[in-house]
mmCIF file of C-alpha atoms in Angstrom:
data_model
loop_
_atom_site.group_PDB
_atom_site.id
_atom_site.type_symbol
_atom_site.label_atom_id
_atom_site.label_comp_id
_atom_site.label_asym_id
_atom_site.label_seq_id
_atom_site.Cartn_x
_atom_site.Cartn_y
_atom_site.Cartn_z
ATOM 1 C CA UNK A 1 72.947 96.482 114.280
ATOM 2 C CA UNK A 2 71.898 92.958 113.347
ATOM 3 C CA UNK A 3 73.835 89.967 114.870
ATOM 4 C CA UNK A 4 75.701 87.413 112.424
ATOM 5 C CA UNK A 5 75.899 84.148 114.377
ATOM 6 C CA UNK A 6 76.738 82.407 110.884
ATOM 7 C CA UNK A 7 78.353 78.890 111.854
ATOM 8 C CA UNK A 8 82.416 79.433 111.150
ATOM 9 C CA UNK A 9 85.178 76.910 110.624
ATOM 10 C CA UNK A 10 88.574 77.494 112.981
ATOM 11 C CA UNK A 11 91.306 79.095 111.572
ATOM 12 C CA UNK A 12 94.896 77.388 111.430
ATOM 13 C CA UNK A 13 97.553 79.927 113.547
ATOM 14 C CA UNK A 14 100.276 78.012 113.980
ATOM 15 C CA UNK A 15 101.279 74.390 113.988
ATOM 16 C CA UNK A 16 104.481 71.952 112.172
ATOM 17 C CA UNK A 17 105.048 68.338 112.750
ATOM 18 C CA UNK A 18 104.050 67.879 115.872
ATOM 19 C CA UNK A 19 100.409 69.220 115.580
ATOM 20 C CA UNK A 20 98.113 72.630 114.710
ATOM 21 C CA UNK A 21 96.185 75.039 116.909
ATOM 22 C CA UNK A 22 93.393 76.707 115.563
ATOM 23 C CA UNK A 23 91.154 79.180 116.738
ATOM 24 C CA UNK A 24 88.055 81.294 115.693
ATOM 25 C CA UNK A 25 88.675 85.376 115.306
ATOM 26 C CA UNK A 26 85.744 87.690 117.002
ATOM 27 C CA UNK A 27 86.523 89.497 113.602
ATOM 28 C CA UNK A 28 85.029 86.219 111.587
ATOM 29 C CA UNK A 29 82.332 85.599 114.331
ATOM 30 C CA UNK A 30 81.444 88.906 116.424
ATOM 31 C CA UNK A 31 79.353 86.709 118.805
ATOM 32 C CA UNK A 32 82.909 85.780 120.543
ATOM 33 C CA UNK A 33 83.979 89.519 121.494
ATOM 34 C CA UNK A 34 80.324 90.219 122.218
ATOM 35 C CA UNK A 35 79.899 87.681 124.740
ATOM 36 C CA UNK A 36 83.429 87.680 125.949
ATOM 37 C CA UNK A 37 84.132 84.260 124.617
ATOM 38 C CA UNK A 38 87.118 82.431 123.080
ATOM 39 C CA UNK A 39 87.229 79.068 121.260
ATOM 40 C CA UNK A 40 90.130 77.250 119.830
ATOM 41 C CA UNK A 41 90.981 73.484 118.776
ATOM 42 C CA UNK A 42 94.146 71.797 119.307
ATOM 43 C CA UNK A 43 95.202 68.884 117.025
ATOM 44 C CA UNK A 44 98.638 66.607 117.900
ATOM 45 C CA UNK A 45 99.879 63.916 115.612
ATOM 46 C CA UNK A 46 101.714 60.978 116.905
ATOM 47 C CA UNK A 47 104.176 61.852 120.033
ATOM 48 C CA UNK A 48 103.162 65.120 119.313
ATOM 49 C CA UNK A 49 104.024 67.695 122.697
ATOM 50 C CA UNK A 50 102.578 71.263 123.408
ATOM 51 C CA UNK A 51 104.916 73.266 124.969
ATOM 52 C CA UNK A 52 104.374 74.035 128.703
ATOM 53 C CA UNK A 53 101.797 77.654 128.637
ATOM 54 C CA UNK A 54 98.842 79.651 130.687
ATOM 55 C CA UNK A 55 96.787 81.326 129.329
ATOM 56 C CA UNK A 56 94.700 84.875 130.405
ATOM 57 C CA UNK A 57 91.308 82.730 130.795
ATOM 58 C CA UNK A 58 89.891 79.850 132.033
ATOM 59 C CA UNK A 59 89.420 76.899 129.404
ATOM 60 C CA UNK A 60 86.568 74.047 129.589
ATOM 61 C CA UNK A 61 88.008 70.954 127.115
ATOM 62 C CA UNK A 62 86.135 68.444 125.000
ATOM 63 C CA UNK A 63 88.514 65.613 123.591
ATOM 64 C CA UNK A 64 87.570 64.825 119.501
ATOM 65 C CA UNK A 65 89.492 62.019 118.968
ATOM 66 C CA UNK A 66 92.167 60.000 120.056
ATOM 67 C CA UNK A 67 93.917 59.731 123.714
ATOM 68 C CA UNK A 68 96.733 61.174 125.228
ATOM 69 C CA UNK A 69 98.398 62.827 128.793
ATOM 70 C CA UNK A 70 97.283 66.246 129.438
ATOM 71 C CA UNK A 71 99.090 68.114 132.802
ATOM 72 C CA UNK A 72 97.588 70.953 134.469
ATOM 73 C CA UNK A 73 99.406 73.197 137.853
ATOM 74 C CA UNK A 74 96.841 74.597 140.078
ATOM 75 C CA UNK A 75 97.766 77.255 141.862
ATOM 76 C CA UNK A 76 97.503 76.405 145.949
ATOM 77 C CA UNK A 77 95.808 79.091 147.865
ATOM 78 C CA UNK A 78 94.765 78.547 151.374
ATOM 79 C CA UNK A 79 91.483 80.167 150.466
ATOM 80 C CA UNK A 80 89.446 79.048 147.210
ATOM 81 C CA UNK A 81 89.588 81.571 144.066
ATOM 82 C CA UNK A 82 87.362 81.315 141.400
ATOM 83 C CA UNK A 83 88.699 81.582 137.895
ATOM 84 C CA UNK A 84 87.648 84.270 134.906
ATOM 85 C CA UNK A 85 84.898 82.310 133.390
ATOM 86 C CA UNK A 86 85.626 84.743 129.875
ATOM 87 C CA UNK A 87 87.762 86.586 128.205
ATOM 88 C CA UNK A 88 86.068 89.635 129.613
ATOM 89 C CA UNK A 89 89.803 90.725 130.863
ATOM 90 C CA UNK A 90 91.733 88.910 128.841
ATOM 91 C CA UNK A 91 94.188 90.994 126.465
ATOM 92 C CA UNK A 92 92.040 90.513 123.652
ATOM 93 C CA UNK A 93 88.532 90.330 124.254
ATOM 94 C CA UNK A 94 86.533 87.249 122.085
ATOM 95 C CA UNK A 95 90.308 85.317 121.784
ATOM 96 C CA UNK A 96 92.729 83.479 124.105
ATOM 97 C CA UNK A 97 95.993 84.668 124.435
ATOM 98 C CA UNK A 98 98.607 81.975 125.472
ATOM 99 C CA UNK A 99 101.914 82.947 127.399
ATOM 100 C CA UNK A 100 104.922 80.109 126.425
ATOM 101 C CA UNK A 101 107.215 79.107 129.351
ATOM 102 C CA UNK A 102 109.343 77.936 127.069
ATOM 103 C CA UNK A 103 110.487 77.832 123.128
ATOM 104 C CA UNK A 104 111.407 80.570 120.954
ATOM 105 C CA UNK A 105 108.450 83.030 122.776
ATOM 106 C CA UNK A 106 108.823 81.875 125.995
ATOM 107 C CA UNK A 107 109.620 84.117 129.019
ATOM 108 C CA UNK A 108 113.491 82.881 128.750
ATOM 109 C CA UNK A 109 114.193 84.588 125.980
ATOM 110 C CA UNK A 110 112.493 87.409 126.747
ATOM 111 C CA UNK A 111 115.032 88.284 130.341
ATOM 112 C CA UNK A 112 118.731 88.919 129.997
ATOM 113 C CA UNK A 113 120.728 86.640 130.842
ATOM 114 C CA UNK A 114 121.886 88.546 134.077
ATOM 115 C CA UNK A 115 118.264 88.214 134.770
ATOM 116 C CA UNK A 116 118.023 84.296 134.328
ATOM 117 C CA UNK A 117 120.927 83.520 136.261
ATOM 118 C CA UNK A 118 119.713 85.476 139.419
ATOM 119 C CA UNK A 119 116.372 84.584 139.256
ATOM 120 C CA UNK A 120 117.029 81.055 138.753
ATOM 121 C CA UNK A 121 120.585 81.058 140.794
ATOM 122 C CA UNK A 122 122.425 78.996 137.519
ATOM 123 C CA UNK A 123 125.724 80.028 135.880
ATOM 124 C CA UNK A 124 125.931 81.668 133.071
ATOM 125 C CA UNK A 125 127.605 78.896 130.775
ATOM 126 C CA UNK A 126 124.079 77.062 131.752
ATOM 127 C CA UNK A 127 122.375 80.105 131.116
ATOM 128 C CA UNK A 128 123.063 80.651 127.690
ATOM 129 C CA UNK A 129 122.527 76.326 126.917
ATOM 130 C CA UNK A 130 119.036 76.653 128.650
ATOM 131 C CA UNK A 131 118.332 80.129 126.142
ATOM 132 C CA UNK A 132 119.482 79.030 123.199
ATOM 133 C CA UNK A 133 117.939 75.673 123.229
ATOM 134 C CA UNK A 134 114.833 77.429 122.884
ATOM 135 C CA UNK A 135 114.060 77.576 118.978
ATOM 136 C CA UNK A 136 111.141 75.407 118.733
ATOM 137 C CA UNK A 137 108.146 77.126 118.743
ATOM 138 C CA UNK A 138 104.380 76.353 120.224
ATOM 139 C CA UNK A 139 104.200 72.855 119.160
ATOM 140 C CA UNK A 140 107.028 70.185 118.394
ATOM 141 C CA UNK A 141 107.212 66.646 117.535
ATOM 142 C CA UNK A 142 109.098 64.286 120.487
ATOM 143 C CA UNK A 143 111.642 61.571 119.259
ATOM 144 C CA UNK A 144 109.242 58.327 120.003
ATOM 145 C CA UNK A 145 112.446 57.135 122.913
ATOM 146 C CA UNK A 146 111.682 59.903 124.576
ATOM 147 C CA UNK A 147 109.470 59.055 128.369
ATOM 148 C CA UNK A 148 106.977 61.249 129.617
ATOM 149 C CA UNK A 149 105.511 61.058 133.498
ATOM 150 C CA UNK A 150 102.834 58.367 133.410
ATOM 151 C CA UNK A 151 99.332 59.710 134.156
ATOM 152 C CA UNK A 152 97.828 59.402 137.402
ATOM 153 C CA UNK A 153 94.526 57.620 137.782
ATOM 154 C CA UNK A 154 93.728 59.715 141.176
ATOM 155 C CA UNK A 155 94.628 62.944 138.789
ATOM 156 C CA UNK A 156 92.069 62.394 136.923
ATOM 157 C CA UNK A 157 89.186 62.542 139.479
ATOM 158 C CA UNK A 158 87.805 65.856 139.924
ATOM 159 C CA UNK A 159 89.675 67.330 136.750
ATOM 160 C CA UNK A 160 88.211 65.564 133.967
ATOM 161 C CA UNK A 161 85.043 63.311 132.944
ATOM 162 C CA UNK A 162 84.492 61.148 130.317
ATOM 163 C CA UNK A 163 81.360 61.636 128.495
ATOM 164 C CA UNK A 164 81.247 58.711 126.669
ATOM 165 C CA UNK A 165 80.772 56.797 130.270
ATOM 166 C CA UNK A 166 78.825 59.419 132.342
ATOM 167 C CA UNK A 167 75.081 58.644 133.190
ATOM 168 C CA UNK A 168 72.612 60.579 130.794
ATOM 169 C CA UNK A 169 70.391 62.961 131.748
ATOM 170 C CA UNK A 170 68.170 62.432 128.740
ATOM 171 C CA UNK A 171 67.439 59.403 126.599
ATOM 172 C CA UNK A 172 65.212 59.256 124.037
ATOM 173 C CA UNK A 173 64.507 56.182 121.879
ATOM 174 C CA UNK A 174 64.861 57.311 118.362
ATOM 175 C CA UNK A 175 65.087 60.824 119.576
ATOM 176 C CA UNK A 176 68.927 61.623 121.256
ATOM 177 C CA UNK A 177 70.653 61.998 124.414
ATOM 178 C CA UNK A 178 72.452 64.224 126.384
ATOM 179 C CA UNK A 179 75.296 64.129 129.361
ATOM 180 C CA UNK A 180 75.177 67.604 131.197
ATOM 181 C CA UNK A 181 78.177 68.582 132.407
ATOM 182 C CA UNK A 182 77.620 70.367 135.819
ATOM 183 C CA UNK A 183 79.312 70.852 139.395
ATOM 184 C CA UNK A 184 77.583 67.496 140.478
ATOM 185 C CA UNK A 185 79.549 65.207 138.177
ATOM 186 C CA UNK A 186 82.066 67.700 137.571
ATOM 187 C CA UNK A 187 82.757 70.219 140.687
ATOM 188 C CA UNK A 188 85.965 71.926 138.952
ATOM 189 C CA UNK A 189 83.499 73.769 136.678
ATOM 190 C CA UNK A 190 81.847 76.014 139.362
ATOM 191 C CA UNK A 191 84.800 77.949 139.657
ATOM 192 C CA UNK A 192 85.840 78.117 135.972
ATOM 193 C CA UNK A 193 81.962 79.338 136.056
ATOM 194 C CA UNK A 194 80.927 77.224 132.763
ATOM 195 C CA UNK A 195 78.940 74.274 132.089
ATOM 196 C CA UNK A 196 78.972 72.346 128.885
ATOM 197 C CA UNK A 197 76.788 69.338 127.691
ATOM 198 C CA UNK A 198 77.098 66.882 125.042
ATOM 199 C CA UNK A 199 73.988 65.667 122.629
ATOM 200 C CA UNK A 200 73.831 63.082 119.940
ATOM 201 C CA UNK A 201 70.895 63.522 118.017
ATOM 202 C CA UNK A 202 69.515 60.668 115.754
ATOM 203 C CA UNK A 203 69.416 60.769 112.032
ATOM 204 C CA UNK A 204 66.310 62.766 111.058
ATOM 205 C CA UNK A 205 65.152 63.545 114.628
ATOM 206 C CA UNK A 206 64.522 67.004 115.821
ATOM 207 C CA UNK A 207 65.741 69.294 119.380
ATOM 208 C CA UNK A 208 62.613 70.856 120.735
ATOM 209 C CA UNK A 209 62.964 74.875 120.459
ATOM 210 C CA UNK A 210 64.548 75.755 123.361
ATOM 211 C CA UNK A 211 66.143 78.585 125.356
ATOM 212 C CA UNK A 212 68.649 79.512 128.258
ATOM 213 C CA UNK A 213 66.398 80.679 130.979
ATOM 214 C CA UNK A 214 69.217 81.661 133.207
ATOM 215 C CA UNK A 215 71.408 84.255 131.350
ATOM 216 C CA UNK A 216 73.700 82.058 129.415
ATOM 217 C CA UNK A 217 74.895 82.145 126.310
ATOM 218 C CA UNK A 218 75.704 78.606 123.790
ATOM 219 C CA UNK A 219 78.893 77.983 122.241
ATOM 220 C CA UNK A 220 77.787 75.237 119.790
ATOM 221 C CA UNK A 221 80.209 73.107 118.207
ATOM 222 C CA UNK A 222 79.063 70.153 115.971
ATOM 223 C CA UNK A 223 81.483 67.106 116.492
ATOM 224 C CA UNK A 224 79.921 64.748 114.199
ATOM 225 C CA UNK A 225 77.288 64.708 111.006
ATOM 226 C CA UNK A 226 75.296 67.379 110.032
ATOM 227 C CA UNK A 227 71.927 69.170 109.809
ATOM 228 C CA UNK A 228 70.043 72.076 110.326
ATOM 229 C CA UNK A 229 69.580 75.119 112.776
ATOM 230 C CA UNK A 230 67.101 77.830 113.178
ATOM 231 C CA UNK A 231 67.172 80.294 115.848
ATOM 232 C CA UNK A 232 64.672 82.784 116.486
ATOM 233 C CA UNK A 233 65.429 86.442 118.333
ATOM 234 C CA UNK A 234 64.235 89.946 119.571
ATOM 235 C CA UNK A 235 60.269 90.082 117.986
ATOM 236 C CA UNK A 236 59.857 86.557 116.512
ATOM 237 C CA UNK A 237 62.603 87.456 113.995
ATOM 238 C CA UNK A 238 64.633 84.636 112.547
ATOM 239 C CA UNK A 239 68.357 85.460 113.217
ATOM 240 C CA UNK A 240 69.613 82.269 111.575
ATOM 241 C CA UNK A 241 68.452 79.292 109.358
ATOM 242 C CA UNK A 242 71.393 77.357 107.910
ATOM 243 C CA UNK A 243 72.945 73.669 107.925
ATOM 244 C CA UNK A 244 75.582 72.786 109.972
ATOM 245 C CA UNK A 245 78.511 70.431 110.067
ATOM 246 C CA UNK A 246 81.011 68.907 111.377
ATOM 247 C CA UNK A 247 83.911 71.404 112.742
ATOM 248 C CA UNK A 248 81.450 74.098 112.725
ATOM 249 C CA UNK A 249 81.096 76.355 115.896
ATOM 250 C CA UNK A 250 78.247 78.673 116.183
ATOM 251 C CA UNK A 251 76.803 80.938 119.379
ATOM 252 C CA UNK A 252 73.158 81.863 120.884
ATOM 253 C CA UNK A 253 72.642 84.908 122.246
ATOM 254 C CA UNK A 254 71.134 84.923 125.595
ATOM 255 C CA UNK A 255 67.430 83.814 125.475
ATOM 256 C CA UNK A 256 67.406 83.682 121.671
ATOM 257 C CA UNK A 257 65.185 80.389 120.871
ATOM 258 C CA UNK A 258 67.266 77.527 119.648
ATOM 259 C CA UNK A 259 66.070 74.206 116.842
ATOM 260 C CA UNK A 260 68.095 71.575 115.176
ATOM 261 C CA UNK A 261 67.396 68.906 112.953
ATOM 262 C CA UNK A 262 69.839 66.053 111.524
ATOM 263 C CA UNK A 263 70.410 64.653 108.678
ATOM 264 C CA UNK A 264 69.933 60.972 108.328
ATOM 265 C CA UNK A 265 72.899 60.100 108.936
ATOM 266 C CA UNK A 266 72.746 62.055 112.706
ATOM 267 C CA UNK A 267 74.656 65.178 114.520
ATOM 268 C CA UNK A 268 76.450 65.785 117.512
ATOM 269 C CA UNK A 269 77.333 68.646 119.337
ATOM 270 C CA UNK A 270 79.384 69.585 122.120
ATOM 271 C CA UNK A 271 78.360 73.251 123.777
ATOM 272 C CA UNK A 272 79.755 75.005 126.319
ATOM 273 C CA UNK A 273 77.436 77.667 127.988
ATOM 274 C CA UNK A 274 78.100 80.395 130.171
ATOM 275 C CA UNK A 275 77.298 79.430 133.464
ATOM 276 C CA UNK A 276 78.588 76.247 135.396
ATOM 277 C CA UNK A 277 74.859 75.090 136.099
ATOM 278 C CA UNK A 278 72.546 75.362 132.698
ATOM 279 C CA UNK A 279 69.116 75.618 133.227
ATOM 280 C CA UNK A 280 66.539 75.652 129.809
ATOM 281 C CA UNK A 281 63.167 75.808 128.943
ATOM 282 C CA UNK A 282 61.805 74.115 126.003
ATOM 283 C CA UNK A 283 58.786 75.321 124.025
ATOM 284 C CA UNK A 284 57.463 72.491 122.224
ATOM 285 C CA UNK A 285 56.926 68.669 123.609
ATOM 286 C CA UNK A 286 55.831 67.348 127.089
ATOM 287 C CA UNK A 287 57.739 69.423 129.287
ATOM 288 C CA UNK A 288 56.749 73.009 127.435
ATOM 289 C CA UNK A 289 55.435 75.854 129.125
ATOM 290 C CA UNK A 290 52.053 75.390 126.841
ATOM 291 C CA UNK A 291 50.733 72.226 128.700
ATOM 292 C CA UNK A 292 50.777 74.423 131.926
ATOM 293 C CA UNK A 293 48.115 77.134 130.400
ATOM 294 C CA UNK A 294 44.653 76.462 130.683
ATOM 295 C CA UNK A 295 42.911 76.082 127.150
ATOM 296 C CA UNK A 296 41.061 79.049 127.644
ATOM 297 C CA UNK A 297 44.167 81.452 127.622
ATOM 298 C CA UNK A 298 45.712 79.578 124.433
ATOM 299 C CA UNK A 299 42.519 80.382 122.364
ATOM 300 C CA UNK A 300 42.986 84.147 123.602
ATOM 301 C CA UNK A 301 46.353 84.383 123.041
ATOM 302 C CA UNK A 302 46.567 82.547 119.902
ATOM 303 C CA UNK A 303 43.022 83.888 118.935
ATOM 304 C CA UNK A 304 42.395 80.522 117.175
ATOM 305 C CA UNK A 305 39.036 78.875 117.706
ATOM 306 C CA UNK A 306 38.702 76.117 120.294
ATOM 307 C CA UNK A 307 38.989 73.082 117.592
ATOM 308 C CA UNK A 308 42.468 74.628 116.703
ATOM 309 C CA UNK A 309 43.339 74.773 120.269
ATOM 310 C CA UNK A 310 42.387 71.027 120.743
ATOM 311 C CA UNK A 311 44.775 70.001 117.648
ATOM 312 C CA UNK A 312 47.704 72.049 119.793
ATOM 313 C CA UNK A 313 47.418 71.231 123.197
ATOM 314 C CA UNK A 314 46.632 67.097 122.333
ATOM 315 C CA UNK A 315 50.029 67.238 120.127
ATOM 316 C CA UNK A 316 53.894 66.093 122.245
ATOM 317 C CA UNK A 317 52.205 64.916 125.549
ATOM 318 C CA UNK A 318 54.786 61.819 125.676
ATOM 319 C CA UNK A 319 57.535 63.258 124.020
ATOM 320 C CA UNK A 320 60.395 65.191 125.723
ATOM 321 C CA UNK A 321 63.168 67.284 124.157
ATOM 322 C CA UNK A 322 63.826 65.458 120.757
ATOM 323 C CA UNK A 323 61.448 64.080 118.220
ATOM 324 C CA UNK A 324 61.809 60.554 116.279
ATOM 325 C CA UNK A 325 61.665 61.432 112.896
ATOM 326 C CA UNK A 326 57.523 61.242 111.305
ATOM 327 C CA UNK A 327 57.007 57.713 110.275
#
């Protein structure tokens, strides 16, 4: 059976004044159910609100665009827990599925009245004001008067990180960079058990092939620009050769080889991958496993003559990861 790890656009599933959600089916990209993945994308407008929810996995979130408050409740346990890092045994394998506290699916107006009042020890005059208030569905649109908790600066340490400030790992003149997301600048992810990272690549420049050495898969989603993407699989068989752009979301298999090049213009990407500390190799540039082998064994195993060799092994001694664009 051959994998199809086409790049796909999100689907809309629900959304009104206030804002969309969208999310990509396993049925439209099989990669999701086969690696026990789930994507989605929220988008809010203006004093937009999503109803209070949890959902059946854990989530890792990159912001687009835009600001706003987000609130999460942890549970409190006296010993740690780690959370389902997939949608391995989630309801529906490859998707999130989201349980409403309130609105017109929420639990209350799913339990009898009877049942509201005694679990929640309220009369039944308040009972049936608190149910059938709940019409609005998923996401709704908040009068602009209306005052929501100010965030909490100490909230956010630990629970989110903005990439835009974090040190980067890589930095490239010409080439791109990169902010890893890991449990050193972001401990929280170690027990959701993914990591992510975020690369801006410069117009024209190229990512050096590259694999997950570690057992992880890539959830690729391209932010901003566009360009192109080969990835290579089981026998040296191309499994995909396309361009990408923005809003696309794409997946590599576990130790398929990865390649991207922009357009002039540049690309960004934001990928989550399947373990909370990534680890890759890269096959081409200063770093690849190719520098380490005596010429000797290249000749053999290329079974090119020693001149060819040369040309090889005196090519990307300086560079590392991405490649300016040929002068």
């Amino acid at each position: 059976m051959e994998l199809d790890l086409t790049p796909k656009l999100a689907k809309k599933l629900y959304g009104g004044d206030g804002g969309a959600y969208y999310a990509w089916c396993p049925n439209e990209l099989p990669m999701l159910r086969e690696g026990n993945i789930g994507a989605a994308k929220l988008a809010l407008e203006k004093n937009g609100f999503a109803l209070p929810r949890y959902s059946d996995s854990a989530k890792v979130a990159y912001v687009l665009q835009g600001s706003g408050v987000a609130g999460i409740v942890l549970r409190r346990k006296k010993k740690s827990c780690p959370l389902p890092c997939d949608t391995s045994k989630a309801h529906k394998s490859g998707s999130f599925t989201d349980f409403f506290l309130t609105g017109s699916n929420g639990i209350f107006t799913g339990f009898s009245t009877e049942f509201v009042s005694r679990a929640w020890d309220l009369e039944e005059s308040v009972v049936k004001t608190l149910v059938g208030s709940q019409s609005r569905t998923g996401i709704v649109k908040l009068d602009p008067s209306c005052k929501m908790p100010e965030p909490k600066k100490e909230h956010y340490n630990g629970m989110a990180l903005n990439c835009e400030e974090a040190p980067l790992d890589v930095d490239i003149k010409d080439g791109g960079k990169v902010v890893v997301l890991n449990t050193k600048n972001l401990p929280l992810v170690g027990e959701v058990g993914l990591g992510a990272d975020l690369v801006r690549l410069n117009g024209k420049a190229m990512c050096s092939p590259g694999f997950s050495c570690d057992s992880a898969l890539q959830v690729t989603y391209i932010v901003r620009g566009s360009g192109r993407v080969q990835v290579v699989g089981v026998d040296g068989k191309r499994v995909l050769e396309t361009t990408i752009k923005a809003g696309s979301l794409f997946i590599v298999p576990r130790f398929f080889v990865v390649s991207k090049i922009a357009d002039p213009d540049g690309m960004d990407w934001f990928s989550i991958i399947t373990t909370p500390n990534p680890v890759f190799t890269h096959l081409a540039g200063r770093t690849s496993v190719w520098k380490a082998l005596s010429p000797e064994v290249l000749q053999a195993a290329f079974g090119v003559p020693p001149d060819v060799e040369q040309k090889f092994s005196s090519k990307r001694k300086a560079e590392e990861i991405f490649f300016p664009p040929p002068n």
